[in-house]
Short mmCIF file of C-alpha atoms in Angstrom, two decimals:
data_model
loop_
_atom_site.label_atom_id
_atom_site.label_comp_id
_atom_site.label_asym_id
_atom_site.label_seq_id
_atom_site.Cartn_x
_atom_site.Cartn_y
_atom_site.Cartn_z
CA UNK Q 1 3.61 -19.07 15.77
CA UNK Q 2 3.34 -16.24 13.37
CA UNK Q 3 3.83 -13.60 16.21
CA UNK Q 4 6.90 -15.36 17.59
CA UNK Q 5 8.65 -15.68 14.35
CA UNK Q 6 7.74 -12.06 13.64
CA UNK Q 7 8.79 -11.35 17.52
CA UNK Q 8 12.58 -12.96 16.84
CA UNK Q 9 12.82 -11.43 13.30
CA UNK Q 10 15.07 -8.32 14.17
CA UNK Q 11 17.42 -10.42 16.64
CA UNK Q 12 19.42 -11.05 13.58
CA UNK Q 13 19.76 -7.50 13.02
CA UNK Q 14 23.10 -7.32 14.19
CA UNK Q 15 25.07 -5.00 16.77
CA UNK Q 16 23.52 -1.36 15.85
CA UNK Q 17 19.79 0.02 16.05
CA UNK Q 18 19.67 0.46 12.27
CA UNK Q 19 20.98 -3.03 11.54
CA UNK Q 20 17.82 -4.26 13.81
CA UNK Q 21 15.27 -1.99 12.41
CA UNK Q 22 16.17 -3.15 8.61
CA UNK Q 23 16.10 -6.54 9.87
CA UNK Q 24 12.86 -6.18 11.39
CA UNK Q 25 11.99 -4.06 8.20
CA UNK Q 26 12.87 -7.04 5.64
CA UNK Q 27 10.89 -9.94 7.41
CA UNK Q 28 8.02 -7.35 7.92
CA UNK Q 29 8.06 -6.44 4.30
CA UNK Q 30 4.59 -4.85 3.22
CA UNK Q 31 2.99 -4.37 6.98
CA UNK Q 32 2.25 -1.12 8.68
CA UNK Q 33 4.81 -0.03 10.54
CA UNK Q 34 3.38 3.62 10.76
CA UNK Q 35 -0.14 4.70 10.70
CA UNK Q 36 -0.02 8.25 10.72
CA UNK Q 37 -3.02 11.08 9.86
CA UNK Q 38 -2.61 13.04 7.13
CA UNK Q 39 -5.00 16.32 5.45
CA UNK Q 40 -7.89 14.99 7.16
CA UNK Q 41 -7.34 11.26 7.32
CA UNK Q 42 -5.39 8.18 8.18
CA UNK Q 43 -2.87 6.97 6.04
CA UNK Q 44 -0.67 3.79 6.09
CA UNK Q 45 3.53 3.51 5.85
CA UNK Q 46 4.90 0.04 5.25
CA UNK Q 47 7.82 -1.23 7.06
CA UNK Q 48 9.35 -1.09 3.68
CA UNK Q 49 8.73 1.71 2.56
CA UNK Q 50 10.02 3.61 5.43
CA UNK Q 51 12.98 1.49 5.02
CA UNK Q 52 13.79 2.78 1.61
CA UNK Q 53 13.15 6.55 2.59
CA UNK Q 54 15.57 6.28 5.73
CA UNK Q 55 17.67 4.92 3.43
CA UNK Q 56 17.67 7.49 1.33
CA UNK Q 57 17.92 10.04 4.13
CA UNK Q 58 21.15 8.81 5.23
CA UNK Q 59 22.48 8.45 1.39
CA UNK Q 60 21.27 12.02 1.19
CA UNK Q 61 23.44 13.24 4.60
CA UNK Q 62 26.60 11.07 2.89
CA UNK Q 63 26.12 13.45 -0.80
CA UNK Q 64 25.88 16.20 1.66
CA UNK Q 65 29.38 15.23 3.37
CA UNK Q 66 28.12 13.79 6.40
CA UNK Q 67 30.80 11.54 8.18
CA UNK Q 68 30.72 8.61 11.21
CA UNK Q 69 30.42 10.26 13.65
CA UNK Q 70 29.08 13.77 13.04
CA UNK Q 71 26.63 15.03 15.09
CA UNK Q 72 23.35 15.83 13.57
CA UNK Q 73 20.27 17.43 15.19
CA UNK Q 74 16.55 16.78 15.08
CA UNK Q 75 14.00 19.09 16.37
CA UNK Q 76 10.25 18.64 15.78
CA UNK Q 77 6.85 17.18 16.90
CA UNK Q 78 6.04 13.19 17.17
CA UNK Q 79 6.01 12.23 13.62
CA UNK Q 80 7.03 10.34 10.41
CA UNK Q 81 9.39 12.67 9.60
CA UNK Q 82 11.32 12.35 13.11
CA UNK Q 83 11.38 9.31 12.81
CA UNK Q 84 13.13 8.87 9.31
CA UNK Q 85 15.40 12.10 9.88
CA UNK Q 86 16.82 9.92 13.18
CA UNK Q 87 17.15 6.72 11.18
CA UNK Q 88 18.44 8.70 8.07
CA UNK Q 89 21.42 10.13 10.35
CA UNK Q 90 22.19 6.56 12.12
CA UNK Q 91 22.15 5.29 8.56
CA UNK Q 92 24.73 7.65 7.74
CA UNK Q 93 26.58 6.18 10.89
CA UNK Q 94 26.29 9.95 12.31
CA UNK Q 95 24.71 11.14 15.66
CA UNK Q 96 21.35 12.48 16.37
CA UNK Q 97 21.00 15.43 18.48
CA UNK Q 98 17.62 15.85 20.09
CA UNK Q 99 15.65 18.65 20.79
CA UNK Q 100 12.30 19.22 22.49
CA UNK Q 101 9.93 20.93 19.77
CA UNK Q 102 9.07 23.45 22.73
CA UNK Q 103 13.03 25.07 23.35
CA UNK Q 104 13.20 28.43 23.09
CA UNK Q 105 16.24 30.10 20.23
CA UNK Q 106 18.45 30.58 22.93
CA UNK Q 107 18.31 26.77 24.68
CA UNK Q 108 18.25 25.55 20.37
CA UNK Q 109 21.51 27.77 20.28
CA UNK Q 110 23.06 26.13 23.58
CA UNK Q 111 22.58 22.33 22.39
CA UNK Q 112 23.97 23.45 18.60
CA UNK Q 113 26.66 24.55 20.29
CA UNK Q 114 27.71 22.13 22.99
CA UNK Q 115 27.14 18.95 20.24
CA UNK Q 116 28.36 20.28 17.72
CA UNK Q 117 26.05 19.53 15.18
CA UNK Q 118 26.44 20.25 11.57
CA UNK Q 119 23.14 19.84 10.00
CA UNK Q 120 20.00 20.07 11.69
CA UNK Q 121 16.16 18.60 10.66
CA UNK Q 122 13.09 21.02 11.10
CA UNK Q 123 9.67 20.46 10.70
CA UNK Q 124 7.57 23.95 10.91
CA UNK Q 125 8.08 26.95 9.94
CA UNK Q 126 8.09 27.97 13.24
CA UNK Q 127 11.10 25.39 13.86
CA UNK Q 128 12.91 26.77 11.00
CA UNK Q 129 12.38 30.34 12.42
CA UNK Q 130 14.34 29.40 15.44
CA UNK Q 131 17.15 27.94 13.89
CA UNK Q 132 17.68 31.40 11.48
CA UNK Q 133 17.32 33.15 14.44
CA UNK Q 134 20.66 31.73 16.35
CA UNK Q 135 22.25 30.14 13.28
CA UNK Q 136 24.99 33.10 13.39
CA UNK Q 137 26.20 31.73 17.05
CA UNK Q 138 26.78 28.44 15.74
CA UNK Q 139 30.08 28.19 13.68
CA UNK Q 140 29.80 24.41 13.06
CA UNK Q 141 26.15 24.43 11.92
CA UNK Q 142 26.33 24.32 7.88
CA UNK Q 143 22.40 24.47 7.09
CA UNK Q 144 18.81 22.73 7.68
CA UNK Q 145 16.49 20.47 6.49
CA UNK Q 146 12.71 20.77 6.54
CA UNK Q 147 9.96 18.76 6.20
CA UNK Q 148 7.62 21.69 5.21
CA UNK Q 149 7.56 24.55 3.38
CA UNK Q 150 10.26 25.62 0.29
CA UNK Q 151 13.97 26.60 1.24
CA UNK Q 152 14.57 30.06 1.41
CA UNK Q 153 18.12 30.08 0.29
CA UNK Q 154 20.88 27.69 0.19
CA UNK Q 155 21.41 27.47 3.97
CA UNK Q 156 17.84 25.68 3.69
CA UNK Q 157 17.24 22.00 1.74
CA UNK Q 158 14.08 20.14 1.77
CA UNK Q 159 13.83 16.95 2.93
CA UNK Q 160 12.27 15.60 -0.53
CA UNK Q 161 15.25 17.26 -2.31
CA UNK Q 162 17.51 15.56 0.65
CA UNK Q 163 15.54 12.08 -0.38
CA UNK Q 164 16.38 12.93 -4.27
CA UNK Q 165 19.99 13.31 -3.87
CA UNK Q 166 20.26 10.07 -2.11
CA UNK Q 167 18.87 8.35 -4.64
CA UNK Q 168 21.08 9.82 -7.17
CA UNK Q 169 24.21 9.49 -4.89
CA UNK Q 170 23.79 5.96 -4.59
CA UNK Q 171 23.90 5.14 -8.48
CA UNK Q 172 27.03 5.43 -8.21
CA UNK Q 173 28.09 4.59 -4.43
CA UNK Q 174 25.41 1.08 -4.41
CA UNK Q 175 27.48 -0.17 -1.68
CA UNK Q 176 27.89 2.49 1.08
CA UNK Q 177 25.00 2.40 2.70
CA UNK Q 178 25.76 -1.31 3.72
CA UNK Q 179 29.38 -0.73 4.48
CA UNK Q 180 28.49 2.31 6.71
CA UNK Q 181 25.90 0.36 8.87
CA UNK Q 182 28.26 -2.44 9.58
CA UNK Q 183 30.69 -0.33 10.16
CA UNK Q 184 28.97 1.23 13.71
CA UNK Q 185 29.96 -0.83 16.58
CA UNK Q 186 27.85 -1.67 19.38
CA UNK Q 187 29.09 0.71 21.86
CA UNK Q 188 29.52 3.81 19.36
CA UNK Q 189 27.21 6.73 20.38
CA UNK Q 190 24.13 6.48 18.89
CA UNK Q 191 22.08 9.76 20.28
CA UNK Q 192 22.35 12.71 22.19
CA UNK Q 193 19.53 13.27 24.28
CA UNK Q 194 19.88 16.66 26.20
CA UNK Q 195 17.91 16.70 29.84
CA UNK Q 196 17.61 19.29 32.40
CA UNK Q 197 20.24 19.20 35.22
CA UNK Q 198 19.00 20.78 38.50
CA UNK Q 199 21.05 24.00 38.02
CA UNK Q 200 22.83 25.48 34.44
CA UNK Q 201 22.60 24.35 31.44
CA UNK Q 202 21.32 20.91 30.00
CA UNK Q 203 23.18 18.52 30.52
CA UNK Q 204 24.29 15.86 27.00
CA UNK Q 205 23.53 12.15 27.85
CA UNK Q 206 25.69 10.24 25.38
CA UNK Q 207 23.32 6.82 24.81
CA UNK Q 208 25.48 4.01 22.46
CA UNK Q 209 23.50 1.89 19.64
CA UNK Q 210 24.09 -1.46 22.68
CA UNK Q 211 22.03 1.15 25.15
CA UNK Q 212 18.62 1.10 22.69
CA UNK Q 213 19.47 -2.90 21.27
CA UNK Q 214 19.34 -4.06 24.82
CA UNK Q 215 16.37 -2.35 26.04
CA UNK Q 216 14.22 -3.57 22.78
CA UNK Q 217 15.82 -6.90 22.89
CA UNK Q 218 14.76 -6.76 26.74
CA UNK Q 219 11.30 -5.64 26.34
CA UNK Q 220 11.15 -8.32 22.96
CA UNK Q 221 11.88 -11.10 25.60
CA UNK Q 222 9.33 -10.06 28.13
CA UNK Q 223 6.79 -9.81 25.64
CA UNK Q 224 5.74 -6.42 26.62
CA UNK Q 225 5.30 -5.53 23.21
CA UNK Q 226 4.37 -7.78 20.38
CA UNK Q 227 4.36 -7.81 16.55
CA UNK Q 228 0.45 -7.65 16.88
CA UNK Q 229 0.41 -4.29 18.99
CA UNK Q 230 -0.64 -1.16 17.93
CA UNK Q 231 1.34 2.02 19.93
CA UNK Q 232 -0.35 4.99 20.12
CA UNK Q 233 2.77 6.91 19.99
CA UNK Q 234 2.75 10.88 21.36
CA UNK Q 235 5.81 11.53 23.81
CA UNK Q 236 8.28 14.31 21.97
CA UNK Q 237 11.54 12.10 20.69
CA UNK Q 238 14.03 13.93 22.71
CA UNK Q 239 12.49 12.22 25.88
CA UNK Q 240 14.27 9.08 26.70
CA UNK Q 241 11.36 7.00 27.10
CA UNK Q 242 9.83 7.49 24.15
CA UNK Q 243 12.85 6.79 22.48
CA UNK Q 244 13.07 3.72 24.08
CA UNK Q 245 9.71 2.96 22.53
CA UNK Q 246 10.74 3.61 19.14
CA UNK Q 247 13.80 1.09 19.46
CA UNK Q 248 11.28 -1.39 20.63
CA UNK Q 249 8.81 -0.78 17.82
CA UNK Q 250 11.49 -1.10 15.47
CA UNK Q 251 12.84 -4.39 17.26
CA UNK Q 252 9.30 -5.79 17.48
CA UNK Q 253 8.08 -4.60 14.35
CA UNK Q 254 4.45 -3.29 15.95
CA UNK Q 255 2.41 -0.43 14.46
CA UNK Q 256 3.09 2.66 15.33
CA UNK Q 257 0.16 5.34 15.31
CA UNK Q 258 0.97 9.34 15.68
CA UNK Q 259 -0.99 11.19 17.40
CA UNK Q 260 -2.20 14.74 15.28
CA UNK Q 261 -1.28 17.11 18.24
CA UNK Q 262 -1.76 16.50 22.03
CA UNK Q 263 -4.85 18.16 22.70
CA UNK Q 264 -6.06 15.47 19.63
CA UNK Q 265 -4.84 12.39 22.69
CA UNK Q 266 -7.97 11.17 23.01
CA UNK Q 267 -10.01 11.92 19.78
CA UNK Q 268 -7.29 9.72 18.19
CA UNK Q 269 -6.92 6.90 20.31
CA UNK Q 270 -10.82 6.05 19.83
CA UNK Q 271 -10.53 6.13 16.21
CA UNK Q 272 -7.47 3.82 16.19
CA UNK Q 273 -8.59 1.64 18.96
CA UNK Q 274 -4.30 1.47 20.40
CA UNK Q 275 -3.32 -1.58 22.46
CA UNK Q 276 -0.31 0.04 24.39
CA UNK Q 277 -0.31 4.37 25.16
CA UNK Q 278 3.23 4.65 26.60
CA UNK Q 279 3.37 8.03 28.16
CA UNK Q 280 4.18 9.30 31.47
CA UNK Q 281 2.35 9.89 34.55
CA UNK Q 282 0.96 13.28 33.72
CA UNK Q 283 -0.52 12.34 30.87
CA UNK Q 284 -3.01 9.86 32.42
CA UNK Q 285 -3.41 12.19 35.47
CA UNK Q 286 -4.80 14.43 32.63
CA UNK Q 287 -6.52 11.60 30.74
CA UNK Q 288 -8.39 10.46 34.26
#
């Protein structure tokens, strides 16, 4: 009874993905949602928590003069920080641009471009690299956030600092955040996810907040994924699928366990024991 309850707790969550992931978020309160390995060990992120740090994300993007609507790109390996940069930019009712951690400067430089995109998320040094690299080419682009490392000038912010100035913005705009999220209809764009077309450039697939709510509410239904699941979670974010998977987890209101790097697959998986490895074929080709 527990499971179902748990399994119908973000269908409340309204028309939007980050409408459904705070409702999952509330009734979930103090459970892992992320279970993540960190200098050497495993560490735990409740459902709240990560609520309250997306939150403060997206308050962060509105102090920095992100609008509805905006585009706003993420590039960076399968982690926590993703994962609240993409909620942090829906929060701010904005759009997230994804990138595969493995494009080159020039393909980063094409997708800034073609989007848009004002601000962009980084991980790595090596992420951040890339973006200095091409940032003269892209007019619209006003600076980055990383997860690591200090910013170099003032074209760079950190995403603790980013956090910080959320929290301060919203002492004196406490209703925003709630205004902005029911704001975003069902069939505003949601992500830009950027795939390979069989000639030219990549092509932009626009994908709407009702394209993610259906498939988790579809995948809810059919029980594929329960509250009780643990995902051992490893595809990059700017593939579809595994984007799918996140608006499921955060419908379903499963843990969600990141893998350390790819070559780590395996070693991880039999210390955290995962019920469900979404992935595609290649990876259990490999695996076998």
């Amino acid at each position: 009874m527990r499971a179902e309850a748990d399994m119908n707790a973000g269908a409340a969550g309204g028309t939007n993905i980050v409408r459904m992931f705070e409702a999952t978020a509330r009734a979930r309160g103090d459970a892992t949602a992320v279970h993540h390995k960190k200098d050497g060990r495993w560490q735990t992120v409740s459902w709240a928590e990560m609520a309250r740090r997306a939150r403060d994300v997206a308050d962060g993007l509105a102090a920095l003069g992100v609008k509805p609507g905006d585009r706003v790109a993420v590039i960076g390996e399968t982690q926590l920080e993703w994962v609240l940069a993409d909620l942090g930019v829906l929060g701010a009712a904005a759009i997230t641009v994804t990138i595969y951690q493995s494009n080159k400067p020039h393909e980063v430089q094409y997708i800034l471009q073609d989007s848009g995109a004002s601000w962009i998320f980084c991980d790595t040094a090596a992420q951040v690299a890339k973006i200095r690299e091409v940032k003269g080419e892209c007019p619209n682009l006003k600076g980055l956030i990383r997860a690591e490392g200090r910013p170099a000038d003032a074209f760079e912010r950190s995403l603790a600092d980013l956090e910080k100035a959320g929290v301060e913005w919203r002492k004196t705009n406490p209703q925003a955040h709630d205004a902005r999220t029911a704001s975003v209809a069902s069939d505003a764009p949601a992500s830009f996810i950027y795939t390979s077309g069989t000639t030219g450039n990549p092509k932009g697939v626009v994908l709407t907040h009702a394209n993610w709510v259906y498939e988790a509410d579809a995948v809810a239904g059919m029980q594929i994924v329960r509250p009780d699941d643990v995902l051992l979670q490893f595809l990059p974010f700017a593939h579809s699928f595994a984007k799918v998977i996140q608006a499921v987890w955060f419908r379903t209101g499963a843990e969600d366990e990141f893998v350390e790097a790819l070559e780590k697959i395996m070693d991880n998986a039999s210390e955290i024991l995962p019920t469900i490895m979404p992935a595609v074929p290649c990876i259990f080709e490999k695996t076998f």
